[in-house]
Amino acid sequence: YYGGEAAFPAGWKEMMAAVDKGDSGRFNHQEILHPRGWDLLNFLMDARTGLGRFREFRISNYQLMMDLIDYCRNHAIEQIMMLPDVRERVELYFQQEEKSQEQIRRCATEYGNLVVVDFRQEPTIYAGNRFMVYALFPGANISIHVLAGVKNQNTVFATGKSILNRSSNTNIGELMLEYGGGGHANAGTCQVDNDRAEEVLQALIARITAEG
């Protein structure tokens, strides 16, 4: 769109490849389990990883992203990862890595091609990259994360397709729309009253597993 390789410095090639990779979610199993370099930076800056729930960093993620716009222009990824504001996020990510994986395994239930991760009874949801569930459950092609809404006023169903097993036939956005939510073909959410949560969850499981 902006002119491709001819429009950007040659030194940006690796960075632009990382941007495309992160945008399309083209990570493999090992890159999800053991991220390094640009892959790790992608996960650190993703709000869905959840690092911000555990520490007041020196600067916000937004400010760090603004700073990185300039820094990434003239520095290699190895230098970027050594920045103090990046390092403190790296340390927290790996401090919680094992706890996050154990929590996902403990809270997950498989239903054929679907894995449901129910965090409603968890007082703390540990930080971890959003694709981890697919690395831990490679047989699933789609997931539902069940979460308590704000102040436990409702129940949230966050649904997404696996980036490792791209065989799901469900149009998630259309399915979520049926329950007052929305999204697109590959990801979406809906929120329902707590007293309807189990009924809706069972309906979602039945629909998704039937569609394969």
XYZ file of C-alpha atoms in Angstrom:
212
model
C 0.000 0.000 0.000
C 2.795 2.434 0.893
C 5.078 1.286 -1.896
C 6.407 -2.001 -0.547
C 10.103 -2.711 -0.124
C 11.094 0.117 -2.472
C 9.571 2.697 -0.123
C 11.318 1.614 3.090
C 14.976 1.361 4.140
C 16.548 -2.075 3.678
C 17.227 -2.217 7.411
C 13.493 -2.252 8.093
C 12.899 -5.518 6.262
C 13.027 -7.701 9.393
C 10.820 -5.287 11.324
C 8.207 -5.082 8.564
C 8.147 -8.886 8.306
C 7.513 -9.018 12.063
C 4.664 -6.505 11.739
C 3.014 -8.587 9.012
C 3.518 -11.747 11.057
C 1.962 -10.262 14.184
C -0.961 -8.769 12.284
C -1.826 -12.082 10.634
C -1.040 -14.240 13.697
C 1.395 -16.431 11.760
C 3.225 -17.788 14.796
C 4.192 -21.438 15.049
C 3.950 -23.713 18.079
C 7.473 -23.021 19.346
C 7.179 -19.260 18.830
C 4.076 -19.205 21.015
C 5.650 -21.317 23.768
C 9.121 -19.734 23.637
C 8.886 -16.249 22.075
C 12.018 -14.255 21.339
C 12.909 -11.009 19.612
C 10.157 -9.397 17.580
C 7.710 -12.170 18.503
C 8.210 -11.502 22.207
C 7.931 -7.742 21.728
C 4.634 -8.301 19.911
C 3.239 -10.226 22.875
C 4.581 -7.720 25.416
C 2.829 -4.819 23.697
C -0.472 -6.670 23.211
C -2.926 -5.475 25.881
C -4.549 -8.927 25.796
C -1.390 -10.433 27.302
C -2.453 -8.739 30.534
C 0.839 -7.438 31.916
C -0.766 -4.161 32.943
C -2.915 -5.928 35.540
C 0.099 -6.697 37.716
C 2.397 -3.711 37.856
C 2.429 0.016 37.472
C 5.250 0.306 34.972
C 7.447 3.399 34.839
C 5.626 4.429 31.669
C 2.374 3.177 30.175
C 2.176 0.756 27.266
C 0.848 3.608 25.142
C 3.829 5.825 25.955
C 6.225 2.944 25.318
C 4.634 2.336 21.927
C 5.073 6.021 21.082
C 8.729 5.861 22.142
C 9.305 2.694 20.128
C 8.040 4.338 16.943
C 11.187 6.456 16.933
C 13.514 3.892 18.511
C 12.645 1.091 16.090
C 13.691 3.223 13.144
C 17.379 3.103 14.021
C 17.931 0.164 16.385
C 18.102 -3.609 16.059
C 15.657 -5.792 17.971
C 18.456 -6.880 20.336
C 18.945 -3.241 21.380
C 15.210 -2.660 21.687
C 14.809 -5.635 24.025
C 17.474 -4.199 26.349
C 15.607 -0.940 26.948
C 14.735 -0.713 30.676
C 11.031 -0.200 29.960
C 11.000 -3.291 27.753
C 13.148 -5.341 30.134
C 10.745 -4.895 33.064
C 7.932 -6.231 30.892
C 10.063 -9.171 29.720
C 10.839 -10.096 33.330
C 7.187 -10.008 34.377
C 6.109 -11.999 31.310
C 8.485 -14.843 32.113
C 7.774 -14.677 35.857
C 4.144 -15.494 35.112
C 4.652 -17.844 32.160
C 4.485 -21.119 34.103
C 1.576 -19.922 36.269
C -0.359 -18.863 33.187
C 0.131 -22.190 31.422
C -0.857 -24.166 34.526
C -3.951 -22.023 34.946
C -5.060 -22.501 31.343
C -4.638 -26.277 31.597
C -6.547 -26.400 34.885
C -9.450 -24.262 33.685
C -9.776 -25.806 30.224
C -12.234 -28.435 29.029
C -12.134 -29.916 25.532
C -15.281 -30.607 23.530
C -14.183 -32.157 20.254
C -12.697 -29.342 18.172
C -13.446 -26.733 20.870
C -11.564 -25.853 24.053
C -13.428 -23.851 26.707
C -11.313 -21.983 29.268
C -13.480 -20.943 32.216
C -11.818 -18.250 34.325
C -14.930 -17.205 36.262
C -13.769 -18.697 39.563
C -10.169 -17.497 39.253
C -9.310 -14.586 41.590
C -6.266 -13.798 39.427
C -5.816 -14.352 35.696
C -2.089 -14.566 35.030
C -0.448 -12.808 32.113
C 0.204 -14.833 28.986
C 0.032 -14.390 25.252
C -3.399 -14.881 23.732
C -2.324 -17.767 21.506
C -1.030 -19.960 24.342
C -4.261 -21.956 24.586
C -3.748 -23.200 21.018
C -0.189 -24.329 21.717
C -1.355 -26.190 24.831
C -4.372 -27.726 23.051
C -3.220 -28.232 19.446
C -6.184 -30.485 18.658
C -8.621 -27.589 19.076
C -9.376 -25.278 16.182
C -11.411 -22.757 18.206
C -11.638 -21.547 21.812
C -14.051 -19.839 24.172
C -12.744 -17.943 27.185
C -15.474 -17.542 29.807
C -14.940 -14.477 31.978
C -16.754 -12.565 34.690
C -17.872 -9.171 33.428
C -17.186 -5.838 35.107
C -18.091 -6.071 38.811
C -19.383 -9.567 38.039
C -22.520 -8.024 36.541
C -22.590 -10.387 33.557
C -20.660 -13.163 31.813
C -18.390 -12.653 28.811
C -17.709 -15.246 26.112
C -14.561 -14.343 24.158
C -14.274 -16.657 21.170
C -11.444 -17.072 18.682
C -10.070 -19.454 16.094
C -6.756 -21.248 16.463
C -3.806 -19.875 14.515
C -2.208 -23.342 14.509
C -5.219 -25.351 13.316
C -7.159 -23.171 10.880
C -9.884 -25.698 10.066
C -12.828 -24.223 12.015
C -16.003 -23.726 9.976
C -17.743 -21.380 12.426
C -18.361 -17.733 11.564
C -17.726 -16.364 15.020
C -18.992 -12.851 14.381
C -22.353 -14.115 13.162
C -22.629 -16.507 16.106
C -21.836 -13.813 18.669
C -24.345 -11.471 17.016
C -27.099 -13.974 17.822
C -26.390 -13.329 21.514
C -26.092 -9.556 21.336
C -22.361 -9.426 20.641
C -20.289 -9.203 17.494
C -16.915 -9.592 15.850
C -15.702 -11.008 12.562
C -15.333 -14.460 11.046
C -12.354 -15.417 13.201
C -12.992 -13.739 16.562
C -15.763 -12.131 18.572
C -17.385 -11.689 21.960
C -20.796 -11.545 23.565
C -21.998 -10.672 27.048
C -25.022 -12.261 28.679
C -26.797 -12.050 32.016
C -25.300 -14.362 34.618
C -28.519 -16.338 34.966
C -28.343 -17.204 31.241
C -24.629 -17.982 31.160
C -24.807 -21.781 31.379
C -27.640 -22.004 28.866
C -25.765 -19.831 26.368
C -22.473 -21.658 26.941
C -24.082 -25.016 26.202
C -25.685 -23.578 23.061
C -22.332 -22.214 21.879
C -20.620 -25.547 22.531
C -23.310 -27.438 20.617
C -23.200 -25.077 17.649
C -19.419 -24.890 17.366
C -18.823 -28.624 17.723
C -21.572 -29.393 15.209
C -19.993 -27.062 12.658
C -16.539 -28.540 13.219
